[in-house]
Short mmCIF file of C-alpha atoms in Angstrom, two decimals:
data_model
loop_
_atom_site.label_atom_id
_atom_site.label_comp_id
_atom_site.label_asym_id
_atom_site.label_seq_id
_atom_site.Cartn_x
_atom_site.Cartn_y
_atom_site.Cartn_z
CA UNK A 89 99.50 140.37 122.48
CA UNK A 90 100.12 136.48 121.81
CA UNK A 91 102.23 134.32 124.03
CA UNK A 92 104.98 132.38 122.43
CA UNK A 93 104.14 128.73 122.02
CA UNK A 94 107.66 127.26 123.16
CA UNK A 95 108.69 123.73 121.03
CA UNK A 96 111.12 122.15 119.02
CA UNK A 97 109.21 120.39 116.02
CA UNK A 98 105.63 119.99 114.57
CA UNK A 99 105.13 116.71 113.78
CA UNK A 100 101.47 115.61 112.05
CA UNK A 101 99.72 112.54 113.52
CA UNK A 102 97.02 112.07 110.77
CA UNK A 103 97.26 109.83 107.67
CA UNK A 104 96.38 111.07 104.55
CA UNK A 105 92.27 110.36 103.06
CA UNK A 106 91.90 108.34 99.83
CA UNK A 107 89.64 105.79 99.02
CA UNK A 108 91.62 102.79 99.32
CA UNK A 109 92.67 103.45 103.29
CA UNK A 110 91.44 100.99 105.69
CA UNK A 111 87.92 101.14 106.70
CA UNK A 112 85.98 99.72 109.44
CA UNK A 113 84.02 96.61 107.92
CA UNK A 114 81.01 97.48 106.97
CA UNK A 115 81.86 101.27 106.94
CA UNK A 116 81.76 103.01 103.56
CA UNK A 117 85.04 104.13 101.98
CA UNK A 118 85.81 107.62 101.39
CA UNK A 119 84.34 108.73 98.03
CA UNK A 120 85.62 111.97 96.05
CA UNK A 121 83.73 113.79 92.98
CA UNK A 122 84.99 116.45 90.43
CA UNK A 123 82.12 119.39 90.89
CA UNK A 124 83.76 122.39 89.29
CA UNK A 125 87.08 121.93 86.69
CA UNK A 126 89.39 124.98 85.76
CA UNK A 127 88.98 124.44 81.75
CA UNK A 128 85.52 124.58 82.66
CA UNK A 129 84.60 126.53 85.30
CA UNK A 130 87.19 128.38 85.90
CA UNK A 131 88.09 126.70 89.30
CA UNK A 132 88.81 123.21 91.26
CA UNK A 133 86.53 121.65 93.53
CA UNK A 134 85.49 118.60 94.43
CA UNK A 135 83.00 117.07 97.21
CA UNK A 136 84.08 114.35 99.44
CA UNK A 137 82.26 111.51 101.48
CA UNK A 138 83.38 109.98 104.47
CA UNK A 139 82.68 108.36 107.44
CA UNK A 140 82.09 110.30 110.69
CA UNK A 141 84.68 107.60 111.92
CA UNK A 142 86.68 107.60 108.54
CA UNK A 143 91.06 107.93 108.69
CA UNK A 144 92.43 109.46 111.43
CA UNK A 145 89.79 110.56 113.76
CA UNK A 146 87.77 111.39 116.87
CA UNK A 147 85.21 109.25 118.58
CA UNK A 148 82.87 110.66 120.43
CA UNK A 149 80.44 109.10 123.20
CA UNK A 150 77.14 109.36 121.68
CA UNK A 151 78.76 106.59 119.06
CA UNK A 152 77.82 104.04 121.91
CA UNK A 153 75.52 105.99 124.36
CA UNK A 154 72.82 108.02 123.59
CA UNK A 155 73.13 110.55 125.57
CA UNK A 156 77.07 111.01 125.26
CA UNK A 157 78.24 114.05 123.76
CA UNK A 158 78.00 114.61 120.06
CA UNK A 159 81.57 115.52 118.30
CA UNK A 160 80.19 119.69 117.91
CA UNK A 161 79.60 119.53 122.14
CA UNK A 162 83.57 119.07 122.46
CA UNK A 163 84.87 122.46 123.90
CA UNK A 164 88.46 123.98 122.13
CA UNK A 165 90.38 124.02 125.39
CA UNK A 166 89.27 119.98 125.08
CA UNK A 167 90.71 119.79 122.40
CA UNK A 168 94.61 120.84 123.15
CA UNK A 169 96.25 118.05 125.66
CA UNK A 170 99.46 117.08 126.41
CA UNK A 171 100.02 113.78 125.47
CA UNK A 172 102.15 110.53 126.54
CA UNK A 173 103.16 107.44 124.64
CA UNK A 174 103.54 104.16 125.60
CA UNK A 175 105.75 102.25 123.15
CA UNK A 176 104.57 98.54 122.99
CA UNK A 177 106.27 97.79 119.51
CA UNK A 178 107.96 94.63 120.54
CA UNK A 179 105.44 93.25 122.45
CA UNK A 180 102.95 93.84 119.15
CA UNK A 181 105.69 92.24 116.71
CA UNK A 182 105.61 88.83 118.84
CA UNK A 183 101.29 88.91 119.35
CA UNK A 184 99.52 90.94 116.93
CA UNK A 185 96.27 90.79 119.36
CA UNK A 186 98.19 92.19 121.87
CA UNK A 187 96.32 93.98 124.76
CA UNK A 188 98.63 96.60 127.28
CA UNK A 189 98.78 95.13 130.63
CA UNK A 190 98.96 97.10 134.25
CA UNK A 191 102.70 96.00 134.40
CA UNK A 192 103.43 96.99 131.12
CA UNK A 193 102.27 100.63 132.91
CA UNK A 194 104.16 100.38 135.77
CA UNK A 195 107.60 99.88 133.92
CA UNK A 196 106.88 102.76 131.53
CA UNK A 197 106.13 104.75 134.96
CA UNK A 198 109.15 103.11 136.65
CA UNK A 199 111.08 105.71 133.98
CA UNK A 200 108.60 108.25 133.06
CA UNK A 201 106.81 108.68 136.43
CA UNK A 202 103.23 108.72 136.73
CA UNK A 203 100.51 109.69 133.87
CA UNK A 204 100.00 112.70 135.05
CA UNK A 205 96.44 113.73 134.89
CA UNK A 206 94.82 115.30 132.24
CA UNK A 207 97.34 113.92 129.65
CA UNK A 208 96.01 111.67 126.77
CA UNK A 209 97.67 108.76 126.53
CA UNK A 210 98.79 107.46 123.26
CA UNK A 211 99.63 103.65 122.72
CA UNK A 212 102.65 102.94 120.33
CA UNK A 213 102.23 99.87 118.78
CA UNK A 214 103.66 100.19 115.12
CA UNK A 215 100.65 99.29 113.25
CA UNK A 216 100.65 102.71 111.19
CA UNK A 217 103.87 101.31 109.07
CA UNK A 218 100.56 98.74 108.33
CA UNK A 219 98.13 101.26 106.86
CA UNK A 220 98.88 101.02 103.46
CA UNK A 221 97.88 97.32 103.25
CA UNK A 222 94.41 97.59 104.29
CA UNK A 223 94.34 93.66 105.29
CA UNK A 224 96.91 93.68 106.83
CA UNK A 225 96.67 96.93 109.45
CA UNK A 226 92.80 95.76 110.54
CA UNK A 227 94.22 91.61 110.56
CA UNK A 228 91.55 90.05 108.39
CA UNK A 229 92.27 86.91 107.11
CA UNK A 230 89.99 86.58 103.58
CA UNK A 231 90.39 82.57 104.11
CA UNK A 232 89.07 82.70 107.62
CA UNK A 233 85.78 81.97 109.57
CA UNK A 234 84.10 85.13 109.13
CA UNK A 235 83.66 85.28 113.39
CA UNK A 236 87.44 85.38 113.37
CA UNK A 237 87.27 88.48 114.05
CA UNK A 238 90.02 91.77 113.76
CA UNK A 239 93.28 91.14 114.48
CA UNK A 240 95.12 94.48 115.80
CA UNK A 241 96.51 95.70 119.50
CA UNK A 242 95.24 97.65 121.98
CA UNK A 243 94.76 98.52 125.81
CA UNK A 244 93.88 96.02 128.03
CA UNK A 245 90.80 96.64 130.49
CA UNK A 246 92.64 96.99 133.62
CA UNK A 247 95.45 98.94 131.77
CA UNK A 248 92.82 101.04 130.55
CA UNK A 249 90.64 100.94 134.31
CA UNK A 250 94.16 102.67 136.18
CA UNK A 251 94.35 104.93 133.08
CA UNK A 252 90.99 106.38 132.75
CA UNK A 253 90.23 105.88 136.99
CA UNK A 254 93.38 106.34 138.65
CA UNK A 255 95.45 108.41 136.57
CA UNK A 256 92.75 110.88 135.52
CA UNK A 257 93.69 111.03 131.76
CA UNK A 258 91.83 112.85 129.65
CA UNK A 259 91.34 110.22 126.81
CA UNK A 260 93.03 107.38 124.95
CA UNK A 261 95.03 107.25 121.80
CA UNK A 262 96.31 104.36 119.33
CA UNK A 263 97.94 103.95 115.83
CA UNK A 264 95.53 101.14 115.05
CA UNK A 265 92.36 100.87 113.65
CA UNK A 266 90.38 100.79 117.71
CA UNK A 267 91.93 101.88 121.09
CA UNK A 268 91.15 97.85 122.17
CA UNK A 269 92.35 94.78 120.51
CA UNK A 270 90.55 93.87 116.99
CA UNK A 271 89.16 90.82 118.65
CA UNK A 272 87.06 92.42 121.45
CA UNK A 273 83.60 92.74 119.72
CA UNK A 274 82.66 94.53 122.95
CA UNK A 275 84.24 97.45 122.54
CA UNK A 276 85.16 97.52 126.37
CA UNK A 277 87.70 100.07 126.16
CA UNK A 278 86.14 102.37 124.09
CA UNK A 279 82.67 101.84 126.17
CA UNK A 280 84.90 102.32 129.27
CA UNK A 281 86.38 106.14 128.13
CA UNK A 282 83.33 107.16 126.53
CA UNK A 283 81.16 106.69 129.41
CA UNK A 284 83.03 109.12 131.04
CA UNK A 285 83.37 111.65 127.94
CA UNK A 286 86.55 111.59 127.75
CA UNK A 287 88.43 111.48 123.91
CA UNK A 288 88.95 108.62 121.80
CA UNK A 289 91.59 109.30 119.01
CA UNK A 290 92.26 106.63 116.31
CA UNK A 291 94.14 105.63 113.43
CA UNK A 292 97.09 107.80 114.50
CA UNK A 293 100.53 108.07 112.31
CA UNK A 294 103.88 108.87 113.16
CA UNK A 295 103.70 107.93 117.03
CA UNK A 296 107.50 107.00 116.68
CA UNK A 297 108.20 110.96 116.38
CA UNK A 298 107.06 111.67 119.92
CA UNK A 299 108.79 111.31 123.23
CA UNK A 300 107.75 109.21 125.72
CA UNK A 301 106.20 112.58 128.03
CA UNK A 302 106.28 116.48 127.13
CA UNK A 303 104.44 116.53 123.78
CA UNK A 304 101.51 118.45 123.33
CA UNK A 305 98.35 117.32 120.89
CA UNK A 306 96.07 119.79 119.13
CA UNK A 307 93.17 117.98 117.60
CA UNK A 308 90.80 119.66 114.92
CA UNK A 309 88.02 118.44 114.19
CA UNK A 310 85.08 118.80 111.71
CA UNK A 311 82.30 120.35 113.82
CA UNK A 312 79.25 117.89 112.44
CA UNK A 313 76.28 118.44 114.17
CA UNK A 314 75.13 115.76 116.44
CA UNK A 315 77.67 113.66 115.04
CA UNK A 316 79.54 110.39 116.34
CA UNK A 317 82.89 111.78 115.71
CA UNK A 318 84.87 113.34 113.14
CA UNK A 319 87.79 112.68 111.12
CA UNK A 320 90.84 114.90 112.90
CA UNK A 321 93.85 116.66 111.89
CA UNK A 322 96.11 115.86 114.99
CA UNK A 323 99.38 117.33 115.38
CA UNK A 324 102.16 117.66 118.10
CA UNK A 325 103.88 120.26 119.58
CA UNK A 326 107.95 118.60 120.83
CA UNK A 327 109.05 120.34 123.84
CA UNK A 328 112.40 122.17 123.23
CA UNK A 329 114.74 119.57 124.70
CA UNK A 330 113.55 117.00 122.14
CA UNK A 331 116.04 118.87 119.16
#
C-alpha cells in the first residue's frame, strides 16, 4: 500500500546536457556518438561522455578528501531533502562576485524562521538565466590576466559556517557553476560541507519556481563507482499551498 505524496507542482531543477554547456576550465565537454542507427540497425543509441562533475550535478567529498565518500556510498533516504532558498538576485545583479553574508541569513530568517535542520539550502542568485552563454554564466573575461580568475556568486564562509554548524543543514545548493564565489581558488565552501559529508548540488535551474521554505528535493544520481560525483536529475516537490 503506497502513501500519497501530497504537492502542488513538479518542477525540474536540472539543465539540459549538450556539448556546448558550460564546463569547468579544464574539464572536458560532454561528448555524444551515434553507435546503433534505425536504417541500420534497426534501433537508436548513442554513448555519451561526461564529466563526473558535468551539468547539473552532485559533488561528493572524496572530490577533495580522500577518504570522503564516493558518489555510490550516498544512501536513498540521503538523497530526498526538503529544501530552502535564499533569493540573493539583487544583491548578484549589483556584484557579480557576490558572496551571502550572516545578515543576509538573518533577514531571510527574520521572515522564514530558522533553517530548520536537515533542509538543504539552495542559494538563488539568477545565474541559470546565464547558462546558455557559457562566458558569461562562469565570468571569464577572454581579454583578461589569466589569474583573474571566475567571476560567479556564492556563500560566504561564515554564511556557510552558521549553515553547515549551527543550523544542521544537510548540504548546500546554487544555480551557479560552484556553491562559493568563482574567485575563491580555495574552494572553502565546498571544503567546508564536504568535510562533513554533507551534499553539494550545482549548476541548478529554475530556482525562481520554488518557495522560499516547504519544497522538497529528490536527487538521482548516476551510481559511478568510487566516483567524485555525478551528474543529477533534481526535481521538487511544491507543497499544496504553493497553487
Amino acid at each position: 500500500m503506497f502513501g500519497a505524496i501530497l504537492h502542488s507542482r513538479i518542477v525540474g531543477l536540472g539543465h539540459h546536457i549538450s556539448p556546448s554547456i558550460p564546463v569547468w576550465p579544464g574539464d572536458p565537454p560532454p561528448e555524444f556518438e551515434d553507435w546503433a542507427a534505425i536504417d541500420r540497425d534497426g534501433y537508436f543509441l548513442r554513448r555519451f561522455s561526461i564529466s563526473e562533475h558535468g551539468g547539473t550535478h552532485l559533488t561528493a567529498p572524496a572530490s577533495f578528501f580522500a577518504d570522503g565518500r564516493t558518489v555510490d556510498e550516498f544512501s536513498s533516504h540521503e538523497l530526498v531533502r526538503p529544501a530552502v532558498v535564499i533569493d540573493v538576485q539583487a544583491q548578484c545583479r549589483r556584484d557579480p562576485d557576490y558572496a551571502l553574508t550572516v545578515d543576509d541569513l538573518a533577514a531571510w530568517e527574520s521572515l522564514h524562521g530558522p533553517v530548520p535542520s536537515g533542509a538543504i539550502a539552495l542559494l538563488h542568485t539568477g545565474w541559470a538565466e546565464r547558462w546558455h552563454d557559457p562566458r558569461a554564466y562562469l565570468g571569464t573575461n577572454p581579454d583578461a590576466h589569466p589569474d583573474d580568475g571566475l567571476h560567479f556568486p556564492g556563500f560566504g564562509l561564515e554564511a556557510a559556517k552558521l549553515l553547515v554548524n549551527a543550523r544542521g543543514a544537510a548540504g548546500l545548493g546554487t544555480d551557479t557553476a560552484g556553491v562559493e564565489p568563482g574567485m575563491d581558488s580555495d574552494f572553502s565552501i565546498s571544503r567546508l560541507a564536504l568535510s562533513k559529508q554533507l551534499l553539494i548540488l550545482e549548476n541548478l535551474a529554475n530556482l525562481d519556481s520554488l518557495p522560499p521554505t516547504g519544497a522538497v528535493v529528490v536527487i538521482g544520481l548516476l551510481r559511478l563507482n568510487g566516483g567524485s560525483g555525478s551528474p543529477a536529475a533534481v526535481t521538487a516537490l511544491l507543497p499544496p499551498e504553493n497553487k
